[in-house]
Amino acid sequence: MQDLAGHDMPKKSPIFDGFAFLWGLLFGLCIASTPVMACPASCHCIEKSGMTVVQCMSRNLEKIPSDLPRDTVVLLLASNHITHIPNHAFKELHYLQEVDLSNNEIETMDVGAFQGVSDSLLVLDLSNNRIQSVPKEAFARLRAKISLSNNPWHCECTLQEVLRELRLDPETVNEVICHTAVKEEYAGKPVIQVLDSGINFCNFHHKTTDVAMFVTMFGWFTMVIAYVIYYVRHNQEDARRHLEYLKSLPSSSQISKDFDTISTVL
């Protein structure tokens, strides 16, 4: 075989060709076995403007997928049957900026539900779920714009303290309604309207706690008084019986007379 200049080219050895073939085969297998992006089977992943959008809407999911791509920026989980947000639900998703969990059946969330994404998350939609209350630390250090509308909120002290630290979506803030409340008169009213009127749910909480403590103390005091009364009456009864027993005994003068009579006879 000659090159383009007409010179003879050295022949390749069969051993060299074998090594080259094996190397190429191994390299190809490595590339084939390394996925560009691992996407959950129930979702659809899209690369858009350099961002990974994971679309899992209306897939009958009952929980948040655990095998999400690490480069996920937008996660769409709306219109499923998710009931709970566990601790570290979005662990290792360090680029996550938006999460849509609206129109699910979420009732509860753990304290560490959003740990690991508090710095990156910009938008969080939890509207149209079944959330009545949340742990006080669940949204700790979260800077995202949050939608909590159309949930059956129970308005009390903890919820007030949670909302005080959040950046609520201004377009839906009036749809965060007190479904129930520590005072029935506030049920059915927007939470923000109640709080802006100067109502402090924590005062009701303290008053309720004070009343409960007073009732407990009164109960203990009543028990102590009842025991003292029982103890005194029981001792009085014993004293009366002892006194009657002593009265039933012959007197010392009578015993002396009987002793003198016996001595005279003898």
CSV table of C-alpha atoms in Angstrom, one decimal:
chain,number,residue,atom,x,y,z
A,1,MET,CA,0.0,0.0,0.0
A,2,GLN,CA,1.3,3.5,-0.9
A,3,ASP,CA,0.6,6.9,0.5
A,4,LEU,CA,-0.4,9.9,-1.6
A,5,ALA,CA,3.3,10.7,-2.4
A,6,GLY,CA,3.8,7.2,-3.7
A,7,HIS,CA,5.8,5.9,-0.8
A,8,ASP,CA,5.3,2.4,0.6
A,9,MET,CA,3.4,2.5,3.9
A,10,PRO,CA,4.4,0.1,6.7
A,11,LYS,CA,2.1,-2.8,7.2
A,12,LYS,CA,0.1,-2.9,10.5
A,13,SER,CA,0.5,-6.0,12.6
A,14,PRO,CA,-2.5,-8.2,13.3
A,15,ILE,CA,-1.8,-7.7,17.1
A,16,PHE,CA,-2.0,-3.9,16.7
A,17,ASP,CA,-5.3,-4.2,14.8
A,18,GLY,CA,-6.7,-6.4,17.5
A,19,PHE,CA,-5.9,-4.0,20.3
A,20,ALA,CA,-7.3,-1.1,18.3
A,21,PHE,CA,-10.5,-3.0,17.8
A,22,LEU,CA,-10.9,-3.9,21.4
A,23,TRP,CA,-10.1,-0.4,22.6
A,24,GLY,CA,-12.7,1.1,20.2
A,25,LEU,CA,-15.3,-1.5,21.3
A,26,LEU,CA,-14.7,-0.7,25.1
A,27,PHE,CA,-14.8,3.0,24.4
A,28,GLY,CA,-18.1,2.7,22.5
A,29,LEU,CA,-19.7,0.6,25.3
A,30,CYS,CA,-18.7,3.2,27.9
A,31,ILE,CA,-20.3,6.0,26.0
A,32,ALA,CA,-23.4,3.9,25.4
A,33,SER,CA,-23.8,3.0,29.0
A,34,THR,CA,-23.4,6.6,30.3
A,35,PRO,CA,-26.8,8.4,29.9
A,36,VAL,CA,-26.8,12.0,29.0
A,37,MET,CA,-29.7,12.6,31.4
A,38,ALA,CA,-31.6,10.2,33.6
A,39,CYS,CA,-35.3,11.0,33.4
A,40,PRO,CA,-37.9,9.2,35.6
A,41,ALA,CA,-40.0,6.8,33.5
A,42,SER,CA,-43.2,8.5,34.5
A,43,CYS,CA,-42.0,12.0,33.4
A,44,HIS,CA,-40.8,13.8,30.3
A,45,CYS,CA,-37.6,15.7,30.4
A,46,ILE,CA,-36.9,18.7,28.1
A,47,GLU,CA,-33.7,20.6,27.5
A,48,LYS,CA,-34.8,24.2,27.1
A,49,SER,CA,-32.4,27.2,26.9
A,50,GLY,CA,-29.8,25.3,28.7
A,51,MET,CA,-32.2,24.3,31.5
A,52,THR,CA,-33.7,20.8,32.2
A,53,VAL,CA,-37.4,21.0,32.6
A,54,VAL,CA,-38.9,17.8,34.1
A,55,GLN,CA,-42.6,17.5,33.2
A,56,CYS,CA,-44.6,15.1,35.4
A,57,MET,CA,-48.0,16.7,35.2
A,58,SER,CA,-51.2,14.5,35.3
A,59,ARG,CA,-49.2,11.2,35.6
A,60,ASN,CA,-51.2,9.7,38.5
A,61,LEU,CA,-48.2,10.0,40.7
A,62,GLU,CA,-48.7,9.3,44.4
A,63,LYS,CA,-45.3,10.5,45.6
A,64,ILE,CA,-42.5,12.8,44.3
A,65,PRO,CA,-40.1,10.8,42.1
A,66,SER,CA,-36.8,10.1,43.8
A,67,ASP,CA,-34.7,9.6,40.6
A,68,LEU,CA,-34.9,13.2,39.2
A,69,PRO,CA,-32.0,14.5,37.1
A,70,ARG,CA,-29.5,16.5,39.2
A,71,ASP,CA,-29.5,19.3,36.7
A,72,THR,CA,-33.3,19.8,37.0
A,73,VAL,CA,-34.2,23.5,37.0
A,74,VAL,CA,-38.0,23.4,36.6
A,75,LEU,CA,-40.1,20.5,38.1
A,76,LEU,CA,-43.7,20.3,37.1
A,77,LEU,CA,-45.7,17.9,39.3
A,78,ALA,CA,-49.2,19.5,39.1
A,79,SER,CA,-52.4,17.5,38.9
A,80,ASN,CA,-51.3,14.2,40.5
A,81,HIS,CA,-52.3,12.4,43.7
A,82,ILE,CA,-49.3,13.3,45.9
A,83,THR,CA,-50.3,13.5,49.6
A,84,HIS,CA,-47.1,14.1,51.4
A,85,ILE,CA,-43.8,16.0,51.0
A,86,PRO,CA,-41.1,14.1,52.9
A,87,ASN,CA,-37.8,15.3,54.3
A,88,HIS,CA,-35.2,16.0,51.6
A,89,ALA,CA,-37.7,15.5,48.8
A,90,PHE,CA,-35.5,17.5,46.4
A,91,LYS,CA,-32.1,16.5,47.7
A,92,GLU,CA,-29.1,17.1,45.3
A,93,LEU,CA,-31.2,19.3,43.0
A,94,HIS,CA,-28.9,22.2,43.5
A,95,TYR,CA,-30.1,24.1,40.4
A,96,LEU,CA,-33.8,23.8,41.2
A,97,GLN,CA,-35.6,27.1,40.7
A,98,GLU,CA,-39.3,26.3,40.2
A,99,VAL,CA,-41.5,23.6,41.7
A,100,ASP,CA,-45.2,23.3,40.8
A,101,LEU,CA,-47.1,21.0,43.2
A,102,SER,CA,-50.6,22.5,42.6
A,103,ASN,CA,-53.8,20.5,42.3
A,104,ASN,CA,-52.5,17.5,44.3
A,105,GLU,CA,-53.8,16.0,47.5
A,106,ILE,CA,-51.1,17.2,49.8
A,107,GLU,CA,-52.1,17.2,53.4
A,108,THR,CA,-48.7,17.1,55.3
A,109,MET,CA,-45.1,18.0,54.8
A,110,ASP,CA,-42.0,17.2,57.0
A,111,VAL,CA,-39.9,19.9,58.6
A,112,GLY,CA,-37.0,19.3,56.2
A,113,ALA,CA,-39.1,19.0,53.0
A,114,PHE,CA,-37.3,21.8,51.3
A,115,GLN,CA,-33.8,21.4,52.8
A,116,GLY,CA,-31.1,21.7,50.3
A,117,VAL,CA,-33.0,24.0,47.8
A,118,SER,CA,-33.8,27.0,50.0
A,119,ASP,CA,-31.1,29.1,48.3
A,120,SER,CA,-31.9,28.2,44.7
A,121,LEU,CA,-35.7,27.9,44.7
A,122,LEU,CA,-37.5,31.0,43.3
A,123,VAL,CA,-41.0,29.8,42.7
A,124,LEU,CA,-43.1,27.3,44.7
A,125,ASP,CA,-46.8,26.5,44.0
A,126,LEU,CA,-48.7,24.6,46.6
A,127,SER,CA,-52.1,25.9,45.7
A,128,ASN,CA,-55.3,23.7,45.5
A,129,ASN,CA,-54.2,21.1,47.9
A,130,ARG,CA,-55.5,19.9,51.3
A,131,ILE,CA,-53.0,21.6,53.6
A,132,GLN,CA,-54.4,22.7,57.0
A,133,SER,CA,-51.2,23.4,58.8
A,134,VAL,CA,-47.4,23.2,58.3
A,135,PRO,CA,-44.5,22.7,60.7
A,136,LYS,CA,-43.0,26.0,61.9
A,137,GLU,CA,-39.6,25.3,60.3
A,138,ALA,CA,-40.9,23.7,57.0
A,139,PHE,CA,-40.3,27.0,55.0
A,140,ALA,CA,-37.2,28.1,57.0
A,141,ARG,CA,-34.8,30.3,55.0
A,142,LEU,CA,-37.0,29.8,51.9
A,143,ARG,CA,-36.8,32.9,49.7
A,144,ALA,CA,-39.1,31.7,46.9
A,145,LYS,CA,-42.4,33.3,45.9
A,146,ILE,CA,-45.0,30.9,47.3
A,147,SER,CA,-48.6,30.3,46.4
A,148,LEU,CA,-50.7,28.7,49.2
A,149,SER,CA,-54.1,29.6,47.9
A,150,ASN,CA,-57.2,27.3,48.0
A,151,ASN,CA,-56.1,25.1,50.9
A,152,PRO,CA,-58.3,24.4,54.0
A,153,TRP,CA,-56.1,26.4,56.4
A,154,HIS,CA,-56.6,26.3,60.1
A,155,CYS,CA,-55.8,29.8,61.3
A,156,GLU,CA,-53.9,29.7,64.6
A,157,CYS,CA,-50.6,30.9,66.1
A,158,THR,CA,-48.2,28.6,64.1
A,159,LEU,CA,-49.7,29.5,60.8
A,160,GLN,CA,-49.4,33.2,61.6
A,161,GLU,CA,-45.7,32.8,62.5
A,162,VAL,CA,-45.1,30.8,59.3
A,163,LEU,CA,-46.8,33.3,57.0
A,164,ARG,CA,-44.9,36.2,58.7
A,165,GLU,CA,-41.6,34.8,57.2
A,166,LEU,CA,-42.9,33.9,53.7
A,167,ARG,CA,-42.9,35.8,50.5
A,168,LEU,CA,-46.4,35.1,49.3
A,169,ASP,CA,-47.5,35.4,45.7
A,170,PRO,CA,-49.2,38.8,45.6
A,171,GLU,CA,-51.6,37.6,42.9
A,172,THR,CA,-53.0,34.8,45.1
A,173,VAL,CA,-52.5,36.1,48.6
A,174,ASN,CA,-56.2,37.0,49.0
A,175,GLU,CA,-57.1,33.4,48.2
A,176,VAL,CA,-55.3,32.1,51.3
A,177,ILE,CA,-58.5,31.6,53.4
A,178,CYS,CA,-59.1,30.6,57.0
A,179,HIS,CA,-61.2,27.4,56.5
A,180,THR,CA,-61.3,27.1,60.3
A,181,ALA,CA,-59.8,29.3,63.1
A,182,VAL,CA,-59.2,29.4,66.8
A,183,LYS,CA,-62.1,31.9,66.8
A,184,GLU,CA,-65.0,30.9,64.6
A,185,GLU,CA,-65.7,34.4,63.6
A,186,TYR,CA,-62.6,34.5,61.4
A,187,ALA,CA,-63.5,31.3,59.4
A,188,GLY,CA,-64.1,32.1,55.8
A,189,LYS,CA,-62.0,35.2,55.7
A,190,PRO,CA,-58.6,35.8,54.0
A,191,VAL,CA,-55.7,35.2,56.4
A,192,ILE,CA,-54.0,38.4,55.3
A,193,GLN,CA,-57.1,40.5,55.9
A,194,VAL,CA,-57.5,39.1,59.4
A,195,LEU,CA,-53.8,39.7,60.3
A,196,ASP,CA,-53.9,43.2,58.8
A,197,SER,CA,-56.8,44.0,61.1
A,198,GLY,CA,-54.5,43.6,64.1
A,199,ILE,CA,-55.7,40.1,65.1
A,200,ASN,CA,-53.0,38.1,66.8
A,201,PHE,CA,-53.8,34.3,66.9
A,202,CYS,CA,-50.9,33.8,69.3
A,203,ASN,CA,-52.8,35.8,71.9
A,204,PHE,CA,-55.7,33.3,71.7
A,205,HIS,CA,-53.2,30.5,72.0
A,206,HIS,CA,-51.7,32.0,75.1
A,207,LYS,CA,-55.2,32.6,76.6
A,208,THR,CA,-56.2,29.0,75.8
A,209,THR,CA,-53.0,27.7,77.4
A,210,ASP,CA,-53.6,29.9,80.5
A,211,VAL,CA,-57.2,28.7,80.9
A,212,ALA,CA,-56.1,25.1,80.5
A,213,MET,CA,-53.4,25.6,83.2
A,214,PHE,CA,-55.9,27.3,85.5
A,215,VAL,CA,-58.3,24.4,85.1
A,216,THR,CA,-55.5,21.9,85.8
A,217,MET,CA,-54.4,23.7,88.9
A,218,PHE,CA,-57.9,24.1,90.1
A,219,GLY,CA,-58.4,20.3,89.6
A,220,TRP,CA,-55.3,19.5,91.6
A,221,PHE,CA,-56.3,22.0,94.4
A,222,THR,CA,-59.7,20.4,94.6
A,223,MET,CA,-58.2,16.9,94.9
A,224,VAL,CA,-55.9,18.1,97.7
A,225,ILE,CA,-58.7,19.7,99.6
A,226,ALA,CA,-60.9,16.6,99.2
A,227,TYR,CA,-58.0,14.4,100.5
A,228,VAL,CA,-57.5,16.7,103.6
A,229,ILE,CA,-61.2,16.7,104.4
A,230,TYR,CA,-61.3,12.9,104.0
A,231,TYR,CA,-58.2,12.5,106.2
A,232,VAL,CA,-59.6,14.8,109.0
A,233,ARG,CA,-63.0,13.0,109.0
A,234,HIS,CA,-61.3,9.6,109.0
A,235,ASN,CA,-59.2,10.6,112.0
A,236,GLN,CA,-62.2,12.1,113.8
A,237,GLU,CA,-64.1,8.8,113.3
A,238,ASP,CA,-61.1,6.9,114.7
A,239,ALA,CA,-60.8,9.3,117.6
A,240,ARG,CA,-64.5,8.9,118.4
A,241,ARG,CA,-64.3,5.1,118.4
A,242,HIS,CA,-61.2,5.2,120.6
A,243,LEU,CA,-63.0,7.5,123.0
A,244,GLU,CA,-66.0,5.2,123.2
A,245,TYR,CA,-63.7,2.3,123.8
A,246,LEU,CA,-62.0,4.1,126.7
A,247,LYS,CA,-65.4,5.0,128.2
A,248,SER,CA,-66.5,1.4,128.0
A,249,LEU,CA,-63.5,0.4,130.2
A,250,PRO,CA,-64.1,0.3,134.1
A,251,SER,CA,-62.9,3.4,135.9
A,252,SER,CA,-59.8,3.2,138.2
A,253,SER,CA,-61.9,4.0,141.3
A,254,GLN,CA,-64.2,1.1,140.6
A,255,ILE,CA,-61.2,-1.2,140.2
A,256,SER,CA,-59.8,0.0,143.6
A,257,LYS,CA,-63.1,-0.6,145.4
A,258,ASP,CA,-63.3,-4.1,143.9
A,259,PHE,CA,-59.7,-4.8,145.0
A,260,ASP,CA,-60.5,-3.6,148.6
A,261,THR,CA,-63.6,-5.8,148.8
A,262,ILE,CA,-61.6,-8.8,147.7
A,263,SER,CA,-58.9,-8.0,150.3
A,264,THR,CA,-61.5,-7.8,153.1
A,265,VAL,CA,-63.0,-11.1,152.2
A,266,LEU,CA,-59.7,-12.8,152.2
